[in-house]
């Protein structure tokens, strides 16, 4: 019987894993541990591996897995920047991802985060908790219909974000390094990132992390924001220079931000850190900043997405075992 090992499985995923195993007549074993040099031996004797971690993999793992006869590693996320693709190629390992597990989930959350900033719900709830029920300019809001939204990255997720904002009646501008013609009726593509940002009351990021956009949202870029604008990042942490964002907020280049991702999140997300010392001062400042709403990489986190993040990598793993390839490979 075909055997697959899953690393980093959470309790809530076990029933989904077992359902897939029964449906496909494949033995699937699992561990809550991540794939590391200390745990890689758990994969010995298996035909395939899937993982769900955000920290970079130790490059020695690729040769070890290859020595076990394993031909692939299925990443249970859209991002695959944690993999050294050259090292994987050198060991004839196929790396796959899940390019689309629920774009609607992320799009809906990105808009929800923006609405919370625009409608100042956190401040309102704080005042209610203080039993301060007054109406005052500090909690007065704007209307989305009268705003311009800049969607940065118009793919599966960005296009859905644009569609939701169009439903509100907002003007939607966009920037993408490769504008797709099928979205030309949905957004007004701009010639540059800077051109899109200068028009926008809401800037919402939906790009993958690449070497080219590492810390692209820098202080120089924040200086070009429209006065009163807000930033939403439900994409990847490395795209935003966090300390530059602090400076920009304090200087008034933008008024607020909602971040579902952070460049240094790997040790903390998803981990119960209660009662433990926060070792990252930038992250500590981020989660306590009065102008930032931070959430722990949960924009995707819906029933649909969790199920797809189990089924799709297992399907890809089985494809490689049976055919030698998968349409989800990234190397």
Coordinates of C-alpha atoms in Angstrom, one line a residue:
X1 CA 0.0 0.0 0.0
X2 CA 1.1 3.6 -0.8
X3 CA 2.2 5.4 2.4
X4 CA 2.4 9.2 2.9
X5 CA 3.8 11.0 5.9
X6 CA 2.3 14.4 6.9
X7 CA 4.4 16.8 9.1
X8 CA 2.9 19.7 11.1
X9 CA -0.6 18.3 11.3
X10 CA -3.0 20.1 13.7
X11 CA -5.8 18.3 15.7
X12 CA -8.5 20.0 13.6
X13 CA -7.0 18.5 10.4
X14 CA -6.9 14.9 11.5
X15 CA -10.5 14.0 10.5
X16 CA -9.8 15.5 7.0
X17 CA -6.6 13.5 6.7
X18 CA -8.3 10.3 7.6
X19 CA -11.2 11.0 5.3
X20 CA -8.8 11.5 2.3
X21 CA -6.9 8.3 3.3
X22 CA -10.1 6.2 3.3
X23 CA -11.3 7.7 0.0
X24 CA -8.1 7.1 -1.8
X25 CA -7.1 3.8 -0.1
X26 CA -3.7 5.2 0.9
X27 CA -2.1 4.9 4.3
X28 CA -1.5 8.4 5.7
X29 CA 0.4 8.8 8.9
X30 CA 1.0 12.1 10.6
X31 CA 2.9 14.0 13.3
X32 CA 2.5 17.4 14.9
X33 CA 6.2 17.9 14.5
X34 CA 7.7 19.9 11.6
X35 CA 10.2 18.5 9.2
X36 CA 13.7 19.1 10.6
X37 CA 17.0 17.2 10.6
X38 CA 15.8 15.6 13.9
X39 CA 12.4 14.5 12.6
X40 CA 13.2 13.5 9.0
X41 CA 13.7 9.9 10.0
X42 CA 10.0 9.6 10.5
X43 CA 9.7 9.7 6.7
X44 CA 11.8 6.6 6.2
X45 CA 9.8 3.9 4.6
X46 CA 7.2 6.3 3.2
X47 CA 6.5 7.1 -0.5
X48 CA 5.8 10.8 -0.1
X49 CA 5.8 13.7 2.3
X50 CA 3.8 16.9 2.9
X51 CA 4.6 19.7 5.2
X52 CA 3.0 22.9 6.4
X53 CA 5.8 25.1 7.8
X54 CA 6.8 28.7 7.1
X55 CA 10.5 28.6 8.3
X56 CA 13.2 27.8 5.8
X57 CA 14.0 24.1 5.5
X58 CA 17.5 22.9 6.3
X59 CA 19.1 22.1 2.9
X60 CA 20.3 18.7 4.3
X61 CA 16.7 17.5 4.3
X62 CA 16.5 17.2 0.5
X63 CA 19.4 14.7 0.2
X64 CA 18.1 12.8 3.2
X65 CA 14.6 12.5 1.8
X66 CA 16.1 11.4 -1.6
X67 CA 18.1 8.8 0.1
X68 CA 14.9 7.3 1.4
X69 CA 13.5 7.1 -2.1
X70 CA 11.1 10.0 -1.7
X71 CA 10.5 11.9 -4.9
X72 CA 8.6 15.0 -3.7
X73 CA 7.7 17.4 -0.9
X74 CA 4.2 18.8 -1.0
X75 CA 4.0 22.2 0.7
X76 CA 0.6 22.9 2.2
X77 CA 0.5 26.6 1.4
X78 CA 0.6 28.9 -1.6
X79 CA 4.0 30.2 -0.6
X80 CA 7.0 28.1 -1.2
X81 CA 9.8 30.5 -0.4
X82 CA 10.8 28.3 2.5
X83 CA 12.2 25.8 0.0
X84 CA 15.7 25.9 -1.7
X85 CA 14.6 24.9 -5.1
X86 CA 18.1 24.5 -6.4
X87 CA 18.9 22.0 -3.6
X88 CA 15.6 20.2 -4.4
X89 CA 16.4 20.0 -8.1
X90 CA 19.9 18.7 -7.3
X91 CA 18.3 15.8 -5.4
X92 CA 15.6 15.2 -8.0
X93 CA 12.8 16.2 -5.6
X94 CA 9.6 17.8 -6.9
X95 CA 8.3 20.6 -4.7
X96 CA 4.6 21.4 -5.0
X97 CA 2.4 24.0 -3.5
X98 CA -1.3 24.9 -3.3
X99 CA -1.7 27.9 -5.6
X100 CA -5.4 28.3 -4.9
X101 CA -7.0 26.9 -1.8
X102 CA -9.7 29.5 -1.2
X103 CA -9.0 33.0 -2.7
X104 CA -12.5 34.0 -1.6
X105 CA -11.5 33.5 2.1
X106 CA -8.4 35.8 1.8
X107 CA -10.2 38.4 -0.3
X108 CA -13.1 38.6 2.2
X109 CA -10.8 38.9 5.1
X110 CA -8.7 41.6 3.4
X111 CA -11.8 43.7 2.9
X112 CA -13.0 43.0 6.4
X113 CA -9.7 44.3 7.8
X114 CA -10.0 47.5 5.7
X115 CA -13.6 48.1 6.9
X116 CA -12.5 47.7 10.5
X117 CA -9.9 50.4 9.9
X118 CA -12.2 52.7 8.0
X119 CA -15.1 52.3 10.4
X120 CA -12.7 52.5 13.4
X121 CA -14.3 49.5 15.1
X122 CA -11.4 48.9 17.5
X123 CA -11.6 52.4 18.9
X124 CA -15.4 52.2 19.1
X125 CA -15.2 49.0 21.0
X126 CA -12.6 50.4 23.4
X127 CA -14.8 53.3 24.2
X128 CA -17.8 51.1 24.7
X129 CA -15.8 49.0 27.1
X130 CA -15.0 52.2 29.0
X131 CA -18.8 53.0 28.9
X132 CA -18.1 56.1 26.8
X133 CA -21.1 56.1 24.4
X134 CA -20.6 59.6 23.0
X135 CA -20.6 60.4 19.3
X136 CA -17.5 62.3 18.4
X137 CA -15.3 63.1 15.3
X138 CA -12.6 60.5 16.5
X139 CA -15.0 57.6 15.7
X140 CA -16.7 59.2 12.6
X141 CA -16.0 57.3 9.4
X142 CA -15.9 57.7 5.7
X143 CA -17.9 55.9 3.1
X144 CA -16.2 53.2 1.0
X145 CA -18.3 54.2 -2.1
X146 CA -16.5 57.6 -2.1
X147 CA -13.0 56.1 -1.8
X148 CA -10.4 54.8 -4.2
X149 CA -8.8 51.4 -3.6
X150 CA -5.4 50.3 -5.0
X151 CA -5.1 46.6 -5.5
X152 CA -1.5 45.6 -5.7
X153 CA -1.3 42.3 -7.5
X154 CA -4.3 41.3 -9.5
X155 CA -4.5 37.5 -9.6
X156 CA -6.9 35.0 -8.0
X157 CA -7.1 36.9 -4.7
X158 CA -6.6 40.5 -5.9
X159 CA -9.3 40.2 -8.6
X160 CA -11.8 39.0 -6.0
X161 CA -10.9 41.9 -3.7
X162 CA -11.4 44.3 -6.6
X163 CA -14.8 42.7 -7.3
X164 CA -15.9 43.2 -3.7
X165 CA -14.9 46.8 -3.6
X166 CA -16.6 47.4 -7.0
X167 CA -19.8 46.1 -5.3
X168 CA -19.4 48.8 -2.7
X169 CA -19.2 51.3 -5.6
X170 CA -15.6 52.3 -4.9
X171 CA -13.2 53.2 -7.7
X172 CA -10.6 50.4 -8.0
X173 CA -7.2 51.1 -9.4
X174 CA -4.4 48.5 -9.6
X175 CA -0.8 47.7 -10.3
X176 CA 0.6 44.3 -11.4
X177 CA 3.9 43.6 -13.1
X178 CA 2.0 41.6 -15.7
X179 CA -1.5 43.2 -16.1
X180 CA -4.0 40.6 -17.2
X181 CA -6.4 41.6 -19.9
X182 CA -9.3 39.7 -18.4
X183 CA -9.3 42.0 -15.5
X184 CA -9.2 45.3 -17.5
X185 CA -13.0 45.8 -17.0
X186 CA -12.6 45.3 -13.2
X187 CA -9.8 47.6 -12.4
X188 CA -8.0 50.6 -13.8
X189 CA -4.4 49.4 -14.3
X190 CA -1.8 52.0 -13.5
X191 CA 1.7 52.3 -15.1
X192 CA 3.5 51.9 -11.8
X193 CA 3.1 51.0 -8.2
X194 CA 3.7 54.6 -7.2
X195 CA 1.0 55.8 -9.6
X196 CA -1.6 53.5 -8.1
X197 CA -0.7 54.3 -4.5
X198 CA -0.9 58.0 -5.0
X199 CA -4.5 57.7 -5.9
X200 CA -5.6 55.4 -3.1
X201 CA -7.4 55.7 0.2
X202 CA -7.0 52.0 0.7
X203 CA -3.9 50.1 -0.5
X204 CA -4.3 46.4 -0.3
X205 CA -1.4 44.0 -1.1
X206 CA -2.0 40.7 -2.9
X207 CA 1.5 39.7 -4.3
X208 CA 3.6 36.7 -3.7
X209 CA 7.0 37.4 -1.9
X210 CA 9.8 37.6 -4.4
X211 CA 13.4 38.9 -4.3
X212 CA 12.2 41.8 -6.4
X213 CA 9.6 43.0 -3.9
X214 CA 11.4 42.3 -0.7
X215 CA 10.6 45.3 1.6
X216 CA 9.2 47.1 -1.4
X217 CA 6.9 49.0 0.9
X218 CA 9.7 51.2 2.2
X219 CA 9.7 54.6 3.8
X220 CA 10.2 56.2 0.4
X221 CA 7.1 54.5 -0.9
X222 CA 5.1 55.3 2.2
X223 CA 5.9 59.0 1.7
X224 CA 4.0 58.8 -1.6
X225 CA 0.8 57.6 0.0
X226 CA -2.3 59.7 -0.2
X227 CA -2.9 61.6 3.1
X228 CA -5.3 59.6 5.3
X229 CA -4.7 56.3 3.5
X230 CA -4.6 52.9 5.1
X231 CA -2.5 49.8 4.3
X232 CA -3.8 46.2 4.2
X233 CA -1.3 43.3 3.9
X234 CA -2.8 39.8 3.8
X235 CA -0.1 38.6 1.4
X236 CA 3.5 38.1 2.7
X237 CA 5.3 39.8 5.5
X238 CA 8.6 40.4 3.7
X239 CA 6.9 42.8 1.2
X240 CA 6.6 45.4 4.0
X241 CA 9.5 47.0 5.8
X242 CA 8.0 46.9 9.3
X243 CA 10.2 49.5 10.9
X244 CA 9.6 51.9 8.0
X245 CA 5.9 51.4 8.5
X246 CA 6.2 52.5 12.2
X247 CA 8.1 55.6 11.1
X248 CA 5.5 56.3 8.3
X249 CA 2.6 56.0 10.7
X250 CA 4.1 58.3 13.3
X251 CA 5.0 60.8 10.6
X252 CA 1.4 60.7 9.2
X253 CA 2.2 59.4 5.8
X254 CA -0.7 57.0 6.4
X255 CA -3.1 56.7 9.3
X256 CA -3.4 53.0 10.0
X257 CA -2.5 49.5 8.8
X258 CA -4.0 46.0 9.1
X259 CA -1.3 43.3 8.9
X260 CA -2.1 39.6 8.8
X261 CA 1.5 38.7 8.1
X262 CA 4.9 39.7 9.5
X263 CA 8.4 39.0 8.1
X264 CA 9.6 37.4 11.4
X265 CA 6.4 35.5 12.2
X266 CA 7.8 32.0 11.9
X267 CA 8.7 31.3 15.6
X268 CA 5.4 32.7 16.8
X269 CA 2.7 31.7 14.3
X270 CA 0.7 29.5 14.9
X271 CA 2.1 29.0 18.5
X272 CA 0.6 29.6 21.9
X273 CA 3.0 32.1 23.3
X274 CA 1.1 33.0 26.4
X275 CA 3.3 33.5 29.5
X276 CA 6.5 33.5 27.4
X277 CA 8.9 36.3 26.8
X278 CA 8.6 37.9 23.4
X279 CA 12.1 37.7 21.9
X280 CA 11.5 39.9 18.9
X281 CA 11.2 43.6 19.8
X282 CA 9.9 44.6 16.4
X283 CA 7.1 42.1 16.6
X284 CA 6.3 43.2 20.2
X285 CA 6.0 46.8 18.9
X286 CA 3.9 45.7 16.0
X287 CA 1.3 43.8 18.0
X288 CA 1.0 46.7 20.5
X289 CA 1.1 49.6 18.0
X290 CA -2.0 51.8 18.4
X291 CA -2.4 52.4 14.6
X292 CA -1.9 48.7 13.6
X293 CA -4.4 45.9 13.7
X294 CA -2.4 42.6 13.6
X295 CA -3.8 39.1 13.1
X296 CA -1.7 35.9 13.1
X297 CA -1.8 34.9 9.4
X298 CA -5.5 33.9 9.6
X299 CA -6.9 35.5 6.4
X300 CA -7.2 32.1 4.8
X301 CA -8.6 30.4 7.8
X302 CA -12.0 29.0 6.8
X303 CA -13.5 25.5 6.7
X304 CA -13.1 25.5 2.9
X305 CA -9.4 26.5 2.9
X306 CA -8.4 24.1 5.7
X307 CA -10.0 21.2 3.8
X308 CA -8.4 22.2 0.5
X309 CA -5.0 22.5 2.2
X310 CA -5.2 18.9 3.2
X311 CA -6.7 17.4 0.1
X312 CA -4.8 19.2 -2.6
X313 CA -1.2 18.4 -1.4
X314 CA -2.2 14.8 -0.8
X315 CA -3.5 14.6 -4.3
X316 CA -0.3 16.1 -5.6
X317 CA 1.8 13.7 -3.6
X318 CA -0.2 10.7 -5.0
X319 CA 0.2 12.1 -8.5
X320 CA 4.0 12.1 -8.2
X321 CA 4.0 8.6 -6.7
X322 CA 1.8 7.2 -9.5
X323 CA 2.9 9.3 -12.5
X324 CA 6.2 10.9 -11.6
X325 CA 4.9 14.5 -11.8
X326 CA 2.1 16.9 -10.6
X327 CA 0.6 19.9 -12.2
X328 CA 1.2 21.8 -8.9
X329 CA 5.0 21.5 -9.0
X330 CA 6.9 24.8 -8.6
X331 CA 10.4 23.7 -9.6

